PDB file of C-alpha atoms in Angstrom:
ATOM      1  CA  GLY A   1       7.438 -14.655  -5.156  1.00 66.00           C
ATOM      2  CA  GLN A   2       5.542 -13.394  -1.988  1.00 82.00           C
ATOM      3  CA  ASN A   3       2.270 -14.911  -0.966  1.00 92.00           C
ATOM      4  CA  ILE A   4      -0.099 -13.224   1.400  1.00 96.00           C
ATOM      5  CA  ASP A   5      -3.635 -14.506   1.947  1.00 97.00           C
ATOM      6  CA  GLN A   6      -6.460 -12.920   3.542  1.00 97.00           C
ATOM      7  CA  PRO A   7     -10.250 -13.411   3.370  1.00 97.00           C
ATOM      8  CA  THR A   8     -12.003 -11.442   0.495  1.00 97.00           C
ATOM      9  CA  GLU A   9     -14.913 -10.270   2.436  1.00 97.00           C
ATOM     10  CA  MET A  10     -16.365 -10.186   5.898  1.00 98.00           C
ATOM     11  CA  THR A  11     -19.738  -8.859   7.498  1.00 97.00           C
ATOM     12  CA  ALA A  12     -20.404  -8.014  10.869  1.00 97.00           C
ATOM     13  CA  THR A  13     -23.108  -6.001  12.742  1.00 97.00           C
ATOM     14  CA  GLU A  14     -22.384  -2.561  14.373  1.00 98.00           C
ATOM     15  CA  GLY A  15     -20.824  -2.815  17.829  1.00 97.00           C
ATOM     16  CA  ALA A  16     -19.610  -6.404  17.291  1.00 98.00           C
ATOM     17  CA  ILE A  17     -16.064  -7.564  17.010  1.00 97.00           C
ATOM     18  CA  VAL A  18     -14.534  -8.656  13.651  1.00 98.00           C
ATOM     19  CA  GLN A  19     -11.186 -10.560  13.335  1.00 98.00           C
ATOM     20  CA  ILE A  20      -9.431 -10.590   9.884  1.00 98.00           C
ATOM     21  CA  ASN A  21      -6.744 -13.049   9.545  1.00 98.00           C
ATOM     22  CA  CYS A  22      -3.431 -12.841   7.377  1.00 98.00           C
ATOM     23  CA  THR A  23      -1.157 -15.625   6.587  1.00 98.00           C
ATOM     24  CA  TYR A  24       2.078 -15.080   4.626  1.00 97.00           C
ATOM     25  CA  GLN A  25       5.083 -16.750   2.971  1.00 94.00           C
ATOM     26  CA  THR A  26       7.587 -14.302   1.943  1.00 89.00           C
ATOM     27  CA  SER A  27      11.487 -14.056   1.256  1.00 85.00           C
ATOM     28  CA  GLY A  28      12.447 -12.833   4.620  1.00 90.00           C
ATOM     29  CA  PHE A  29      10.501 -10.648   7.178  1.00 93.00           C
ATOM     30  CA  ASN A  30      11.058  -7.337   8.548  1.00 94.00           C
ATOM     31  CA  GLY A  31       7.609  -6.263   9.840  1.00 95.00           C
ATOM     32  CA  LEU A  32       3.783  -6.828   9.123  1.00 96.00           C
ATOM     33  CA  PHE A  33       1.489  -3.752   8.475  1.00 96.00           C
ATOM     34  CA  TRP A  34      -2.281  -3.310   8.225  1.00 97.00           C
ATOM     35  CA  TYR A  35      -3.710  -0.533   6.408  1.00 97.00           C
ATOM     36  CA  GLN A  36      -7.345   0.706   6.121  1.00 97.00           C
ATOM     37  CA  GLN A  37      -8.785   1.857   2.656  1.00 97.00           C
ATOM     38  CA  HIS A  38     -12.100   3.218   2.107  1.00 97.00           C
ATOM     39  CA  ALA A  39     -13.566   3.141  -1.413  1.00 95.00           C
ATOM     40  CA  GLY A  40     -11.802   5.520  -3.619  1.00 93.00           C
ATOM     41  CA  GLU A  41      -9.351   6.689  -1.048  1.00 95.00           C
ATOM     42  CA  ALA A  42      -5.644   6.065  -0.164  1.00 96.00           C
ATOM     43  CA  PRO A  43      -4.577   3.501   2.029  1.00 96.00           C
ATOM     44  CA  THR A  44      -3.781   4.800   5.715  1.00 95.00           C
ATOM     45  CA  PHE A  45      -1.641   3.156   8.169  1.00 94.00           C
ATOM     46  CA  LEU A  46      -3.347   1.310  10.990  1.00 95.00           C
ATOM     47  CA  SER A  47      -0.688  -0.997  12.838  1.00 95.00           C
ATOM     48  CA  TYR A  48       2.820  -2.344  12.472  1.00 94.00           C
ATOM     49  CA  ASN A  49       4.260  -5.626  14.056  1.00 96.00           C
ATOM     50  CA  VAL A  50       7.662  -6.655  13.942  1.00 95.00           C
ATOM     51  CA  LEU A  51       7.892  -8.852  17.157  1.00 96.00           C
ATOM     52  CA  ASP A  52       5.527 -11.508  18.204  1.00 97.00           C
ATOM     53  CA  GLY A  53       2.571 -10.677  20.231  1.00 97.00           C
ATOM     54  CA  LEU A  54      -0.373  -8.249  20.418  1.00 97.00           C
ATOM     55  CA  GLU A  55      -0.251  -4.600  19.660  1.00 94.00           C
ATOM     56  CA  GLU A  56      -3.443  -2.554  20.831  1.00 95.00           C
ATOM     57  CA  LYS A  57      -4.489   0.781  19.659  1.00 91.00           C
ATOM     58  CA  GLY A  58      -7.713   1.901  20.848  1.00 95.00           C
ATOM     59  CA  ARG A  59     -10.456  -0.138  19.089  1.00 97.00           C
ATOM     60  CA  PHE A  60      -7.975  -1.779  16.946  1.00 97.00           C
ATOM     61  CA  SER A  61      -5.452  -4.606  17.808  1.00 97.00           C
ATOM     62  CA  SER A  62      -3.107  -6.589  15.901  1.00 98.00           C
ATOM     63  CA  PHE A  63      -1.304  -9.689  16.490  1.00 98.00           C
ATOM     64  CA  LEU A  64       1.765 -11.459  14.985  1.00 98.00           C
ATOM     65  CA  SER A  65       3.264 -14.946  15.233  1.00 98.00           C
ATOM     66  CA  ARG A  66       6.209 -15.039  13.134  1.00 96.00           C
ATOM     67  CA  SER A  67       6.780 -18.808  13.611  1.00 96.00           C
ATOM     68  CA  LYS A  68       3.225 -19.461  12.093  1.00 96.00           C
ATOM     69  CA  GLY A  69       3.531 -16.787   9.361  1.00 97.00           C
ATOM     70  CA  TYR A  70       0.185 -15.499  10.794  1.00 97.00           C
ATOM     71  CA  SER A  71      -1.284 -12.309  11.666  1.00 98.00           C
ATOM     72  CA  TYR A  72      -4.777 -10.790  12.614  1.00 98.00           C
ATOM     73  CA  LEU A  73      -6.442  -7.502  13.001  1.00 98.00           C
ATOM     74  CA  LEU A  74      -9.093  -7.218  15.452  1.00 98.00           C
ATOM     75  CA  LEU A  75     -11.697  -4.351  15.206  1.00 98.00           C
ATOM     76  CA  LYS A  76     -13.873  -3.987  18.524  1.00 97.00           C
ATOM     77  CA  GLU A  77     -17.065  -2.017  19.055  1.00 98.00           C
ATOM     78  CA  LEU A  78     -17.569  -1.683  15.206  1.00 98.00           C
ATOM     79  CA  GLN A  79     -18.952   1.398  13.848  1.00 98.00           C
ATOM     80  CA  MET A  80     -20.647   2.079  10.314  1.00 98.00           C
ATOM     81  CA  LYS A  81     -17.284   4.010   9.456  1.00 97.00           C
ATOM     82  CA  ASP A  82     -15.254   0.833   9.865  1.00 98.00           C
ATOM     83  CA  SER A  83     -16.559  -0.325   6.572  1.00 98.00           C
ATOM     84  CA  ALA A  84     -13.863  -0.289   4.423  1.00 98.00           C
ATOM     85  CA  SER A  85     -10.982  -2.677   2.978  1.00 98.00           C
ATOM     86  CA  TYR A  86      -8.229  -3.871   5.184  1.00 98.00           C
ATOM     87  CA  LEU A  87      -4.810  -4.440   3.700  1.00 97.00           C
ATOM     88  CA  CYS A  88      -2.238  -6.858   5.354  1.00 97.00           C
ATOM     89  CA  ALA A  89       1.286  -6.221   3.985  1.00 96.00           C
ATOM     90  CA  VAL A  90       4.723  -7.627   4.585  1.00 95.00           C
ATOM     91  CA  LEU A  91       8.212  -5.888   4.473  1.00 93.00           C
ATOM     92  CA  ASP A  92      10.531  -8.453   2.819  1.00 90.00           C
ATOM     93  CA  ASN A  93      14.322  -8.934   3.168  1.00 88.00           C
ATOM     94  CA  ASP A  94      14.658  -6.286   0.604  1.00 88.00           C
ATOM     95  CA  TYR A  95      12.562  -3.661   2.643  1.00 88.00           C
ATOM     96  CA  LYS A  96       9.901  -3.920  -0.289  1.00 90.00           C
ATOM     97  CA  LEU A  97       6.076  -4.220   0.842  1.00 92.00           C
ATOM     98  CA  SER A  98       3.966  -6.866  -0.327  1.00 93.00           C
ATOM     99  CA  PHE A  99       0.398  -6.361   0.101  1.00 95.00           C
ATOM    100  CA  GLY A 100      -2.482  -9.168   0.255  1.00 96.00           C
ATOM    101  CA  ALA A 101      -5.490  -8.421  -2.027  1.00 96.00           C
ATOM    102  CA  GLY A 102      -7.546  -6.980   0.835  1.00 97.00           C
ATOM    103  CA  THR A 103     -10.495  -7.966   2.870  1.00 98.00           C
ATOM    104  CA  THR A 104     -13.658  -5.771   2.360  1.00 97.00           C
ATOM    105  CA  VAL A 105     -15.377  -5.298   5.783  1.00 98.00           C
ATOM    106  CA  THR A 106     -19.240  -4.329   5.630  1.00 98.00           C
ATOM    107  CA  VAL A 107     -20.707  -3.252   8.881  1.00 98.00           C
ATOM    108  CA  ARG A 108     -24.394  -3.381   9.263  1.00 97.00           C
ATOM    109  CA  ALA A 109     -26.902  -1.544  11.397  1.00 95.00           C
TER     110      ALA A 109
ATOM    111  CA  ASP B   1      -1.973  15.093   6.308  1.00 55.00           C
ATOM    112  CA  ALA B   2       1.244  14.269   4.631  1.00 63.00           C
ATOM    113  CA  GLY B   3       2.154  16.591   1.968  1.00 93.00           C
ATOM    114  CA  ILE B   4       2.000  14.264  -0.931  1.00 96.00           C
ATOM    115  CA  THR B   5       0.185  15.086  -4.093  1.00 96.00           C
ATOM    116  CA  GLN B   6      -0.580  13.160  -7.309  1.00 98.00           C
ATOM    117  CA  SER B   7      -1.397  14.420 -10.691  1.00 97.00           C
ATOM    118  CA  PRO B   8      -3.405  14.042 -12.705  1.00 98.00           C
ATOM    119  CA  ARG B   9      -6.240  12.324 -10.466  1.00 97.00           C
ATOM    120  CA  HIS B  10      -7.823  11.000 -13.575  1.00 98.00           C
ATOM    121  CA  LYS B  11      -6.731  10.416 -16.890  1.00 98.00           C
ATOM    122  CA  VAL B  12      -8.103   8.605 -20.109  1.00 98.00           C
ATOM    123  CA  THR B  13      -5.504   7.950 -22.907  1.00 97.00           C
ATOM    124  CA  GLU B  14      -5.395   5.823 -26.059  1.00 97.00           C
ATOM    125  CA  THR B  15      -3.264   2.719 -26.567  1.00 98.00           C
ATOM    126  CA  GLY B  16       0.247   3.442 -27.734  1.00 97.00           C
ATOM    127  CA  THR B  17       0.382   6.908 -26.369  1.00 97.00           C
ATOM    128  CA  PRO B  18       3.150   7.972 -23.666  1.00 96.00           C
ATOM    129  CA  VAL B  19       1.804   9.002 -20.290  1.00 98.00           C
ATOM    130  CA  THR B  20       3.533  10.476 -17.228  1.00 98.00           C
ATOM    131  CA  LEU B  21       2.140  10.620 -13.612  1.00 98.00           C
ATOM    132  CA  ARG B  22       3.621  13.053 -11.147  1.00 98.00           C
ATOM    133  CA  CYS B  23       4.101  12.397  -7.379  1.00 98.00           C
ATOM    134  CA  HIS B  24       5.008  15.534  -5.425  1.00 98.00           C
ATOM    135  CA  GLN B  25       6.010  15.458  -1.886  1.00 97.00           C
ATOM    136  CA  THR B  26       6.889  18.312   0.640  1.00 96.00           C
ATOM    137  CA  GLU B  27       7.966  16.061   3.522  1.00 94.00           C
ATOM    138  CA  ASN B  28      11.585  15.748   2.168  1.00 94.00           C
ATOM    139  CA  HIS B  29      11.405  12.059   2.799  1.00 94.00           C
ATOM    140  CA  ARG B  30      13.942   9.896   1.075  1.00 95.00           C
ATOM    141  CA  TYR B  31      12.066   6.847  -0.042  1.00 95.00           C
ATOM    142  CA  MET B  32       9.355   7.277  -2.778  1.00 96.00           C
ATOM    143  CA  TYR B  33       7.153   4.446  -4.296  1.00 97.00           C
ATOM    144  CA  TRP B  34       4.628   3.741  -7.269  1.00 98.00           C
ATOM    145  CA  TYR B  35       2.210   0.994  -6.737  1.00 98.00           C
ATOM    146  CA  ARG B  36      -0.780  -0.060  -8.945  1.00 98.00           C
ATOM    147  CA  GLN B  37      -3.927  -1.438  -7.467  1.00 97.00           C
ATOM    148  CA  ASP B  38      -6.160  -3.790  -9.356  1.00 95.00           C
ATOM    149  CA  PRO B  39      -9.212  -5.880  -8.189  1.00 89.00           C
ATOM    150  CA  GLY B  40      -8.272  -9.059  -6.817  1.00 85.00           C
ATOM    151  CA  HIS B  41      -4.262  -8.308  -6.656  1.00 86.00           C
ATOM    152  CA  GLY B  42      -3.961  -5.610  -4.063  1.00 89.00           C
ATOM    153  CA  LEU B  43      -1.289  -3.143  -4.308  1.00 95.00           C
ATOM    154  CA  ARG B  44       1.771  -4.049  -6.391  1.00 96.00           C
ATOM    155  CA  LEU B  45       4.976  -2.274  -6.374  1.00 96.00           C
ATOM    156  CA  ILE B  46       6.156  -1.003  -9.823  1.00 97.00           C
ATOM    157  CA  HIS B  47       9.289   0.953  -9.112  1.00 97.00           C
ATOM    158  CA  TYR B  48      10.880   2.689  -5.986  1.00 96.00           C
ATOM    159  CA  SER B  49      13.493   5.532  -5.244  1.00 96.00           C
ATOM    160  CA  TYR B  50      15.671   5.624  -2.304  1.00 94.00           C
ATOM    161  CA  GLY B  51      17.180   9.193  -3.372  1.00 94.00           C
ATOM    162  CA  VAL B  52      17.762  11.415  -6.014  1.00 95.00           C
ATOM    163  CA  LYS B  53      18.846   9.664  -9.228  1.00 93.00           C
ATOM    164  CA  ASP B  54      18.539   6.120  -7.295  1.00 95.00           C
ATOM    165  CA  THR B  55      15.924   4.099  -8.423  1.00 96.00           C
ATOM    166  CA  ASP B  56      14.989   0.162  -8.622  1.00 95.00           C
ATOM    167  CA  LYS B  57      12.590  -1.974  -9.980  1.00 95.00           C
ATOM    168  CA  GLY B  58       9.652  -3.389  -8.121  1.00 94.00           C
ATOM    169  CA  GLU B  59       7.489  -6.517  -8.941  1.00 92.00           C
ATOM    170  CA  VAL B  60       5.518  -5.283 -11.838  1.00 96.00           C
ATOM    171  CA  SER B  61       8.240  -2.906 -13.570  1.00 97.00           C
ATOM    172  CA  ASP B  62       7.634  -4.055 -17.366  1.00 97.00           C
ATOM    173  CA  GLY B  63       6.348  -1.280 -19.309  1.00 97.00           C
ATOM    174  CA  TYR B  64       7.180   1.479 -16.850  1.00 98.00           C
ATOM    175  CA  SER B  65      10.115   3.736 -16.263  1.00 98.00           C
ATOM    176  CA  VAL B  66      10.554   6.355 -13.414  1.00 98.00           C
ATOM    177  CA  SER B  67      12.700   9.406 -12.772  1.00 97.00           C
ATOM    178  CA  ARG B  68      13.714  11.237  -9.792  1.00 97.00           C
ATOM    179  CA  SER B  69      15.766  14.563 -10.484  1.00 96.00           C
ATOM    180  CA  LYS B  70      14.560  16.063  -7.339  1.00 96.00           C
ATOM    181  CA  THR B  71      13.855  15.170  -3.739  1.00 96.00           C
ATOM    182  CA  GLU B  72      10.381  16.122  -4.133  1.00 97.00           C
ATOM    183  CA  ASP B  73       9.226  14.843  -7.563  1.00 98.00           C
ATOM    184  CA  PHE B  74       8.995  11.057  -8.474  1.00 98.00           C
ATOM    185  CA  LEU B  75       7.778  10.652 -12.105  1.00 98.00           C
ATOM    186  CA  LEU B  76       6.107   7.412 -13.588  1.00 98.00           C
ATOM    187  CA  THR B  77       6.228   7.011 -17.412  1.00 98.00           C
ATOM    188  CA  LEU B  78       4.378   4.700 -19.509  1.00 97.00           C
ATOM    189  CA  GLU B  79       6.342   4.655 -22.717  1.00 94.00           C
ATOM    190  CA  SER B  80       3.448   3.281 -24.809  1.00 97.00           C
ATOM    191  CA  ALA B  81       0.333   2.599 -22.888  1.00 97.00           C
ATOM    192  CA  THR B  82      -1.620  -0.484 -23.040  1.00 98.00           C
ATOM    193  CA  SER B  83      -5.081  -1.626 -21.964  1.00 97.00           C
ATOM    194  CA  SER B  84      -3.576  -3.839 -19.247  1.00 97.00           C
ATOM    195  CA  GLN B  85      -1.907  -0.693 -17.740  1.00 98.00           C
ATOM    196  CA  THR B  86      -5.470   0.606 -16.832  1.00 98.00           C
ATOM    197  CA  SER B  87      -5.223   0.925 -13.023  1.00 98.00           C
ATOM    198  CA  VAL B  88      -5.250   2.921 -10.118  1.00 98.00           C
ATOM    199  CA  TYR B  89      -1.849   4.208  -9.218  1.00 98.00           C
ATOM    200  CA  PHE B  90      -0.650   5.195  -5.767  1.00 98.00           C
ATOM    201  CA  CYS B  91       2.549   7.086  -4.756  1.00 98.00           C
ATOM    202  CA  ALA B  92       3.749   6.494  -1.337  1.00 96.00           C
ATOM    203  CA  ILE B  93       6.613   8.336   0.656  1.00 96.00           C
ATOM    204  CA  SER B  94       8.588   7.184   3.758  1.00 94.00           C
ATOM    205  CA  ASP B  95      11.221   8.593   5.896  1.00 90.00           C
ATOM    206  CA  ASP B  96      12.905   5.123   6.390  1.00 87.00           C
ATOM    207  CA  ARG B  97      13.142   2.006   4.712  1.00 85.00           C
ATOM    208  CA  ASP B  98      11.146   0.376   7.188  1.00 84.00           C
ATOM    209  CA  ASN B  99       8.215   2.095   6.000  1.00 81.00           C
ATOM    210  CA  THR B 100       6.745   2.688   9.379  1.00 78.00           C
ATOM    211  CA  GLU B 101       6.148   6.310   8.444  1.00 74.00           C
ATOM    212  CA  ALA B 102       4.870   5.557   4.963  1.00 85.00           C
ATOM    213  CA  PHE B 103       2.041   7.881   3.602  1.00 92.00           C
ATOM    214  CA  PHE B 104       0.008   7.349   0.407  1.00 96.00           C
ATOM    215  CA  GLY B 105      -1.105   9.637  -2.189  1.00 97.00           C
ATOM    216  CA  GLN B 106      -4.814  10.115  -3.249  1.00 96.00           C
ATOM    217  CA  GLY B 107      -4.210   7.872  -6.329  1.00 97.00           C
ATOM    218  CA  THR B 108      -4.358   8.490 -10.188  1.00 98.00           C
ATOM    219  CA  ARG B 109      -7.224   6.508 -12.005  1.00 98.00           C
ATOM    220  CA  LEU B 110      -5.718   5.916 -15.372  1.00 98.00           C
ATOM    221  CA  THR B 111      -7.844   4.373 -18.165  1.00 98.00           C
ATOM    222  CA  VAL B 112      -6.286   3.222 -21.479  1.00 98.00           C
ATOM    223  CA  VAL B 113      -8.801   2.786 -24.441  1.00 97.00           C
TER     224      VAL B 113
END
């Protein structure tokens, strides 16, 4: 089966930086995704990495190391609206997405 | 926003009854997916479709069936609902198998009592 691990919860202060780590062991690899999900809402796409390295998109960046089975999502200049769950997902050899359990980030004033 | 609608949004049903959830899209996307989301498990794939009348099983397909007779509709049926199927169900659509343009519906909260 697929194994995707990420921390359950993280707390940070408004304006700070938070890094959410994700490690994976899957049957093949065709890309890694990060989604944001506010309570009671649908997941929304944040980032996609298929090659090693850092992808930057505004305040959010995502990093991938395929040899280490590791990714992180970096959230900079945290805002209250960033309080949400962040889901790490891997696209396997069959092009099916497997998700981690999600990391709930709480931003405090 | 992507044109994807799930119905109903909330449903309470009794154990042993059949239940059908509907996912409707207006994007003409080829791929459609049904996931369930439970605390501590994240999103898990139930069934998916890669075209009209082409469907396949996901990670947690037992107790569920699907049908796709039109590009725009993907139905998920619980033949005989059980309490373990109480969950939030999400439909997703994608224009390619890489899921790089995947969009999720708003979810259906199903409670089986």
